[in-house]
Short mmCIF file of C-alpha atoms in Angstrom, two decimals:
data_model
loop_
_atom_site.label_atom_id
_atom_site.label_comp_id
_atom_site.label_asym_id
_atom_site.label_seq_id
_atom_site.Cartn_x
_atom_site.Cartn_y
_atom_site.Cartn_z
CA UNK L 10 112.74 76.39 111.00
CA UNK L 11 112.53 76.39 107.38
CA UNK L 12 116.02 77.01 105.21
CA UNK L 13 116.82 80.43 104.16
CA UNK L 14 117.48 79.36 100.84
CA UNK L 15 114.62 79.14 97.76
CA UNK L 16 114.75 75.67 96.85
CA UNK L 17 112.70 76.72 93.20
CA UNK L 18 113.34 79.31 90.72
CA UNK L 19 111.87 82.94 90.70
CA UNK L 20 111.60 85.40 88.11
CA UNK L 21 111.04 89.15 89.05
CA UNK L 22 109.33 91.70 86.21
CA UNK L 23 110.19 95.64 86.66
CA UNK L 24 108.28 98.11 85.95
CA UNK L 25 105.10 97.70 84.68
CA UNK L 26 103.31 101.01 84.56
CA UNK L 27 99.50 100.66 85.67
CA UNK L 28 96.74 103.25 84.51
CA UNK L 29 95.96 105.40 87.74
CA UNK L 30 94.08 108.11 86.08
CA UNK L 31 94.82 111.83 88.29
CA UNK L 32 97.51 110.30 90.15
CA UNK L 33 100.42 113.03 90.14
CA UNK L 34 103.46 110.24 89.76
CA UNK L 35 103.02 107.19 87.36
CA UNK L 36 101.85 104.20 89.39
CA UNK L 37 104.27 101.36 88.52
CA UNK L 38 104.78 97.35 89.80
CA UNK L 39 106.94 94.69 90.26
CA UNK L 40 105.71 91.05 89.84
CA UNK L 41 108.03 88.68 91.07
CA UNK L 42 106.89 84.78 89.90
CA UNK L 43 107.76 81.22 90.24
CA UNK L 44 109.26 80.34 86.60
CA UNK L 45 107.01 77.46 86.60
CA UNK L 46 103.60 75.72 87.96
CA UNK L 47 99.82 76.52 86.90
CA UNK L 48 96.73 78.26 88.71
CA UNK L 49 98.67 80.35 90.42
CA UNK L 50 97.27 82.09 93.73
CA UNK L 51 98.04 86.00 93.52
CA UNK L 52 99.25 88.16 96.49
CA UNK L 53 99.08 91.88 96.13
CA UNK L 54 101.35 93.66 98.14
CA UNK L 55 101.46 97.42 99.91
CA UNK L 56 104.44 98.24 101.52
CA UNK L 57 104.97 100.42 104.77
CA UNK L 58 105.98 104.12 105.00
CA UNK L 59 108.67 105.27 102.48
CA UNK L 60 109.22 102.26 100.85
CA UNK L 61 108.97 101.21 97.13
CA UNK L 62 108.46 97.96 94.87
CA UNK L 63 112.04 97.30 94.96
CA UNK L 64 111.59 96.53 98.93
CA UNK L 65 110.96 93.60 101.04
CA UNK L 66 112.69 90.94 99.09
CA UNK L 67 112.98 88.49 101.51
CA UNK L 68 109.05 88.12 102.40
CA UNK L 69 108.32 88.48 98.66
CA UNK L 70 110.98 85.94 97.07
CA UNK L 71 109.68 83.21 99.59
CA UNK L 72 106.28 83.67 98.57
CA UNK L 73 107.23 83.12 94.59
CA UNK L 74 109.27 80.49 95.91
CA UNK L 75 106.31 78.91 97.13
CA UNK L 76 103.80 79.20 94.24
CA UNK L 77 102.61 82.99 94.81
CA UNK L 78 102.58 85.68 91.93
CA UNK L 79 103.23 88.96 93.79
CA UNK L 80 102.45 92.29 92.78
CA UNK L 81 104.31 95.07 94.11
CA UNK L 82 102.80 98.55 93.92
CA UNK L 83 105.16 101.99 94.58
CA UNK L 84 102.69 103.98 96.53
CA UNK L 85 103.11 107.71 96.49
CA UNK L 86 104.61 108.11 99.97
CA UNK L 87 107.90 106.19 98.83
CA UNK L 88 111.34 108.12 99.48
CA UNK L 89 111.75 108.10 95.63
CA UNK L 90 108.88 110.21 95.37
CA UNK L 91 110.41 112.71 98.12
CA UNK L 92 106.61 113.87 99.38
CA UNK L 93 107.22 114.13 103.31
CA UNK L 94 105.14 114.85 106.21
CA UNK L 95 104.67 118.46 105.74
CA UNK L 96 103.58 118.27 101.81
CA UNK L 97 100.08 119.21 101.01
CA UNK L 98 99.68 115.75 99.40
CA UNK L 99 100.56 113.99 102.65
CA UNK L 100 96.97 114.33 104.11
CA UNK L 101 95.31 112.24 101.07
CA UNK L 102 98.06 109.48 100.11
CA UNK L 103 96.18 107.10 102.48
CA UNK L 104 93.29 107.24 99.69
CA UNK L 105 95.68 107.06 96.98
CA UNK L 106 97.26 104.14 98.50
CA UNK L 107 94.05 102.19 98.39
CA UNK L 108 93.40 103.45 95.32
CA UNK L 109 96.54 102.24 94.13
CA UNK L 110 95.56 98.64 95.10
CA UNK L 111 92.22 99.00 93.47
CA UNK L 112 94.17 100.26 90.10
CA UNK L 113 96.36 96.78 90.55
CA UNK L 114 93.55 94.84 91.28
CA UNK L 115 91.20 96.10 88.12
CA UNK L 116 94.17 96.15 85.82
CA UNK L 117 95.51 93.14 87.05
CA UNK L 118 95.30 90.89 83.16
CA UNK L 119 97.03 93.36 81.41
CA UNK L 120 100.09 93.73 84.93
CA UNK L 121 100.09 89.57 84.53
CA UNK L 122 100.69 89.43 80.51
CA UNK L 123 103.37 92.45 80.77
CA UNK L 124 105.12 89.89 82.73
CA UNK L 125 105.44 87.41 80.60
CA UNK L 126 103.05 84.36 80.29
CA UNK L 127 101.44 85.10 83.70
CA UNK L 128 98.44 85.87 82.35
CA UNK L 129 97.51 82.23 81.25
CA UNK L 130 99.12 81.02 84.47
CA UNK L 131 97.14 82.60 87.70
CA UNK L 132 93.69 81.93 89.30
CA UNK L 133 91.99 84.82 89.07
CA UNK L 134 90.19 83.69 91.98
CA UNK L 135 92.49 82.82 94.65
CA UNK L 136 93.44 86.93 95.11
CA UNK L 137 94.96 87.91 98.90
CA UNK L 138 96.07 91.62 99.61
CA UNK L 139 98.80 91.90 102.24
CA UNK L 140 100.68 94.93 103.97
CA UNK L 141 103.22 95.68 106.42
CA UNK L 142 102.99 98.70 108.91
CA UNK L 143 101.07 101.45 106.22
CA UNK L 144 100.54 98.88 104.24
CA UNK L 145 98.65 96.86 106.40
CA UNK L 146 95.99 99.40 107.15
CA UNK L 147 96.05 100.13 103.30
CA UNK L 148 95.44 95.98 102.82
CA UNK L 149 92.88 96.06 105.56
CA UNK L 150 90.82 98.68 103.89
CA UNK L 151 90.20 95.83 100.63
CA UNK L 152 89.23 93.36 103.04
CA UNK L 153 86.25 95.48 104.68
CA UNK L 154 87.77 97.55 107.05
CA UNK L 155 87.01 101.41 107.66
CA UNK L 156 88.54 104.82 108.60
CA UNK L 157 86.94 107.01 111.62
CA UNK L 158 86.72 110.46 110.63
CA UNK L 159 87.06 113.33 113.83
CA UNK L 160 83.74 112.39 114.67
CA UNK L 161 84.57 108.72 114.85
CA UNK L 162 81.82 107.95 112.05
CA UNK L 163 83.50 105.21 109.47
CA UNK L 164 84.16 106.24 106.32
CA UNK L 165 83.51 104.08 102.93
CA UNK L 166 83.50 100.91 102.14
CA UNK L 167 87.06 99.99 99.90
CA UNK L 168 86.52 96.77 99.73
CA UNK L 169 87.43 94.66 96.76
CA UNK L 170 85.38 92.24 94.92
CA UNK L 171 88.81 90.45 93.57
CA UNK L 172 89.92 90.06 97.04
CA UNK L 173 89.47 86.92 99.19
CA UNK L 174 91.26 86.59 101.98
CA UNK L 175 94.52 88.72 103.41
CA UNK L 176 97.57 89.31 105.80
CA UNK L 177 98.36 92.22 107.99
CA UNK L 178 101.87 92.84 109.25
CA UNK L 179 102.14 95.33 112.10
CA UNK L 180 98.82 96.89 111.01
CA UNK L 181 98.44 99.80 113.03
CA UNK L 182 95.49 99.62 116.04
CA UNK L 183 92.69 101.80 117.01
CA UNK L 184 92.94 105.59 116.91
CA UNK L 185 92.09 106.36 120.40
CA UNK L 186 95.27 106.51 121.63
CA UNK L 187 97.46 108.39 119.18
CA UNK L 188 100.48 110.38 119.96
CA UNK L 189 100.11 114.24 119.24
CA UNK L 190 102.54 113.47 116.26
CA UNK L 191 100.68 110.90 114.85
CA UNK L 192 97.23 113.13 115.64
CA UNK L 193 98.74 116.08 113.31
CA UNK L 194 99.93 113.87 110.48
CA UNK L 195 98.02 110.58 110.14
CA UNK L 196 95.07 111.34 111.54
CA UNK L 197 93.85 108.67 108.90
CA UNK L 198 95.40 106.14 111.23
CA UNK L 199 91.83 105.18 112.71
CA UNK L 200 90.78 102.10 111.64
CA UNK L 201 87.40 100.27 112.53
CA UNK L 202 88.17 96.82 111.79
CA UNK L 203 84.65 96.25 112.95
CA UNK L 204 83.51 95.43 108.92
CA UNK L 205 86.44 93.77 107.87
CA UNK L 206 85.24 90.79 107.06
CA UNK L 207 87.38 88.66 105.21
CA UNK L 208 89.65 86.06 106.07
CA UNK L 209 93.19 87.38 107.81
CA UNK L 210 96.13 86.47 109.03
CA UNK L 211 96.76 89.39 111.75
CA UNK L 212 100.85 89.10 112.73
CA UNK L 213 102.39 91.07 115.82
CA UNK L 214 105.66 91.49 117.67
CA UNK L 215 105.77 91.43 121.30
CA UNK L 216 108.28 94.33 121.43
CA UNK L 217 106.78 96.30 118.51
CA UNK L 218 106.14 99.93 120.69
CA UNK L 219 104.88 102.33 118.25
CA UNK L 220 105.89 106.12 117.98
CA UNK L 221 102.19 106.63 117.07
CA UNK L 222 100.35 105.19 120.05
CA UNK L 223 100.55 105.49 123.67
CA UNK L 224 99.84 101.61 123.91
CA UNK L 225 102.36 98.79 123.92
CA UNK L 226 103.16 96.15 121.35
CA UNK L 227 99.33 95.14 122.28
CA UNK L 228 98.18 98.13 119.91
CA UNK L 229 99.29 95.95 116.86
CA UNK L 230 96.72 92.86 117.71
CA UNK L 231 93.46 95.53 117.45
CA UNK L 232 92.95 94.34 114.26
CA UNK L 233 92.75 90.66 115.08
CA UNK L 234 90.36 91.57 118.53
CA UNK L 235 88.33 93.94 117.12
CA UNK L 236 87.66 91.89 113.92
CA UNK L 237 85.09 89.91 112.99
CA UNK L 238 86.10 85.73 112.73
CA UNK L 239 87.31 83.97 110.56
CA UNK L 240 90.70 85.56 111.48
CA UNK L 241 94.51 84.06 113.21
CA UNK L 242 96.91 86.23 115.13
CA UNK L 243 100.39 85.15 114.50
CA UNK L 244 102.16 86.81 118.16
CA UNK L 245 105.98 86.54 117.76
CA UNK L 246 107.19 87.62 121.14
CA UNK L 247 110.67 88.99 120.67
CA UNK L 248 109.56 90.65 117.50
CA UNK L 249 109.88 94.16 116.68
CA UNK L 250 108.69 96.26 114.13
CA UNK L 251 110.13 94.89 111.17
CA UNK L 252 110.03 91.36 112.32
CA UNK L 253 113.44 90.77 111.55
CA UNK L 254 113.95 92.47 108.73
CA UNK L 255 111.00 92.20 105.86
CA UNK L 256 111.84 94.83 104.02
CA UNK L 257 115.43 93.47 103.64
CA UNK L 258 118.64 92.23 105.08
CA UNK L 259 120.40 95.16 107.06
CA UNK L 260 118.38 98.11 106.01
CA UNK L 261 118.39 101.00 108.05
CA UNK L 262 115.21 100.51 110.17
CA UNK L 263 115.49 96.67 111.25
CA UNK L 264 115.62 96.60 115.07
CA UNK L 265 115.54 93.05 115.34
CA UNK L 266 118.16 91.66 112.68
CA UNK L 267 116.91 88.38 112.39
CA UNK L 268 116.28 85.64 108.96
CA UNK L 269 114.54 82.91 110.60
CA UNK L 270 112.12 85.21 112.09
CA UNK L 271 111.94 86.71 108.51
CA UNK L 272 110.97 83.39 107.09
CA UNK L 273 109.00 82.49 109.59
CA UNK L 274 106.66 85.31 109.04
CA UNK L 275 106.95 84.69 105.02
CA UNK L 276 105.62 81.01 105.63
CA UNK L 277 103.12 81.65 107.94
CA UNK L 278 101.43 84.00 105.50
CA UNK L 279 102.10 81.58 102.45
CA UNK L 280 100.88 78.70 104.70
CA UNK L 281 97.32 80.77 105.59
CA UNK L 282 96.81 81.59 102.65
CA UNK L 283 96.84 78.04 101.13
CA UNK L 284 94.29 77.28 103.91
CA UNK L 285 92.14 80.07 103.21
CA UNK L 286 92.34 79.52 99.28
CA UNK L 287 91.36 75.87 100.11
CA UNK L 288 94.17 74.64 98.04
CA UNK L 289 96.27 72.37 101.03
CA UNK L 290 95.63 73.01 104.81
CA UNK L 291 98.69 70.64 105.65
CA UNK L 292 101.30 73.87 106.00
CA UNK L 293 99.28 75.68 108.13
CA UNK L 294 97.98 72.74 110.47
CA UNK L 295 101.98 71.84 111.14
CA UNK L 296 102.30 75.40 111.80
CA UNK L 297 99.67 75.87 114.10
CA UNK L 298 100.49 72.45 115.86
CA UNK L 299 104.32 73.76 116.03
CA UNK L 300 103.28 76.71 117.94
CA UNK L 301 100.89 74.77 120.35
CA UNK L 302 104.07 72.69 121.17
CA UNK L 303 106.95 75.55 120.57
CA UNK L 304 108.59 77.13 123.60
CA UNK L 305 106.70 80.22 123.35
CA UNK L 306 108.45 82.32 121.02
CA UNK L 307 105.54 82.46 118.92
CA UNK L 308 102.14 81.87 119.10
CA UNK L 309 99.08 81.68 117.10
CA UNK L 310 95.13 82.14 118.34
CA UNK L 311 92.00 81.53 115.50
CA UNK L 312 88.41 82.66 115.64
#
């Protein structure tokens, strides 16, 4: 298992404000960087419920660590913003949150030179979108996949020229099985993965049970099965919801304290993503090769 320690510099950039025309809250970023290297592959990153730029440290420092520029978004939802469940805004922040993305995305020259010399530095077309929880159905939209309005017709297309390939973290499954809570307040949370098309890395815990769906930990693997190929499930079978701890070391939420499982799921993405970018498939062919001969505390399927 990889070290928990960043073996090359980073430099993180806070905040860059990003035009997002009618949104009631400025739309800022992070961009964490390595402080060296050239044609740069860029991830942009959506976080899950309540969170912020300022979160998930540990997935995000390991990806600058390994040659990533990530950019950070603070969607409406976060707890800074105080908007809960019951405000009117609530229904719609799914949109804005894609939105959002598309904002980073389409201003994403003038987010790379406010951060320096980034701008020069990047390949503009080696551009991944990954989420965790929220996030991941708000990544999944700019790789292809659609919402299911009450009459389970999908919605549009939010797909993103810019965007090549992806990760999804705990993405959330299918919306025929919702809980009445998560009926009345996200009934947004009905994906058809059916259209998304792109590339992904899809990664689940074994003991991730969901307060929105009746299912098990399976829920979280919909949008690997119900996806079209070329996609990878990543199954970590002790894993919980936040997979150790993403969004950082001891925060309220982790269920599953745990940094190796952290990294793990940090390198896997970085080590897809390389594959899919067709810049070195070596990371990702140990990886897979590790899990065909591991003892079953991870796993990892391709179509």
């Amino acid at each position: 298992m990889p070290s928990h320690h960043l073996t090359q510099r980073i430099v993180a950039v806070k905040p860059i404000t990003v035009p997002a025309p009618g949104r009631s809250v400025d739309l800022q970023v992070k961009v964490t960087a390595p402080l060296s290297g050239r044609s740069l592959p860029v991830i942009v990153f959506s976080h899950g419920n309540a969170w912020s730029m300022d979160g998930y440290e540990p997935l995000v420092d390991r990806w600058a660590a390994a040659g990533f520029v990530v950019v950070q978004p603070t969607h409406l939802d976060s707890r800074r913003n105080g908007i809960t469940w019951d405000d009117p805004r609530f229904a719609t922040i799914w949109r804005v949150r894609i939105a959002d993305l598309h904002a980073v995305l389409d201003g994403l020259g003038d987010i790379l030179a406010q951060a320096g010399d980034l701008e020069t530095r990047v390949d503009r077309n080696r551009v991944a979108v990954v989420g965790h929880s929220w996030g991941a159905q708000t990544a999944g939209a700019l790789l292809g996949a659609r919402v299911l309005d009450a009459d389970g017709i999908p919605g549009e297309d939010f797909s993103h020229s810019a965007v090549s390939a992806g990760a999804l973290i705990a993405a959330p499954g299918s919306g025929d099985t919702l809980t009445p809570f998560a009926v009345e307040h996200l009934p947004f949370m009905r994906p058809d993965y059916s259209t998304m098309t792109a590339p992904a890395l899809v990664i689940a815990g074994g003991r991730d049970q969901s307060q929105l769906s009746t299912r098990g930990p399976e829920w979280f693997t919909d949008a690997y099965h119900l996806s079209p190929s070329p996609k990878s499930l990543l199954g970590i079978a002790e894993g919980e919801h936040t997979l150790g701890g993403l969004a950082g070391e001891m925060v309220a939420e982790t269920t599953d304290e745990d940094p190796a499982r952290v990294a793990l799921v940090a390198d896997a993405i970085s080590a897809y993503l390389h594959d899919a970018f067709k810049l070195d498939d070596a990371a990702w062919t140990a990886l897979d090769n590790a899990a065909a001969a591991g003892d079953g505390t991870w796993d990892i399927t391709s179509k």
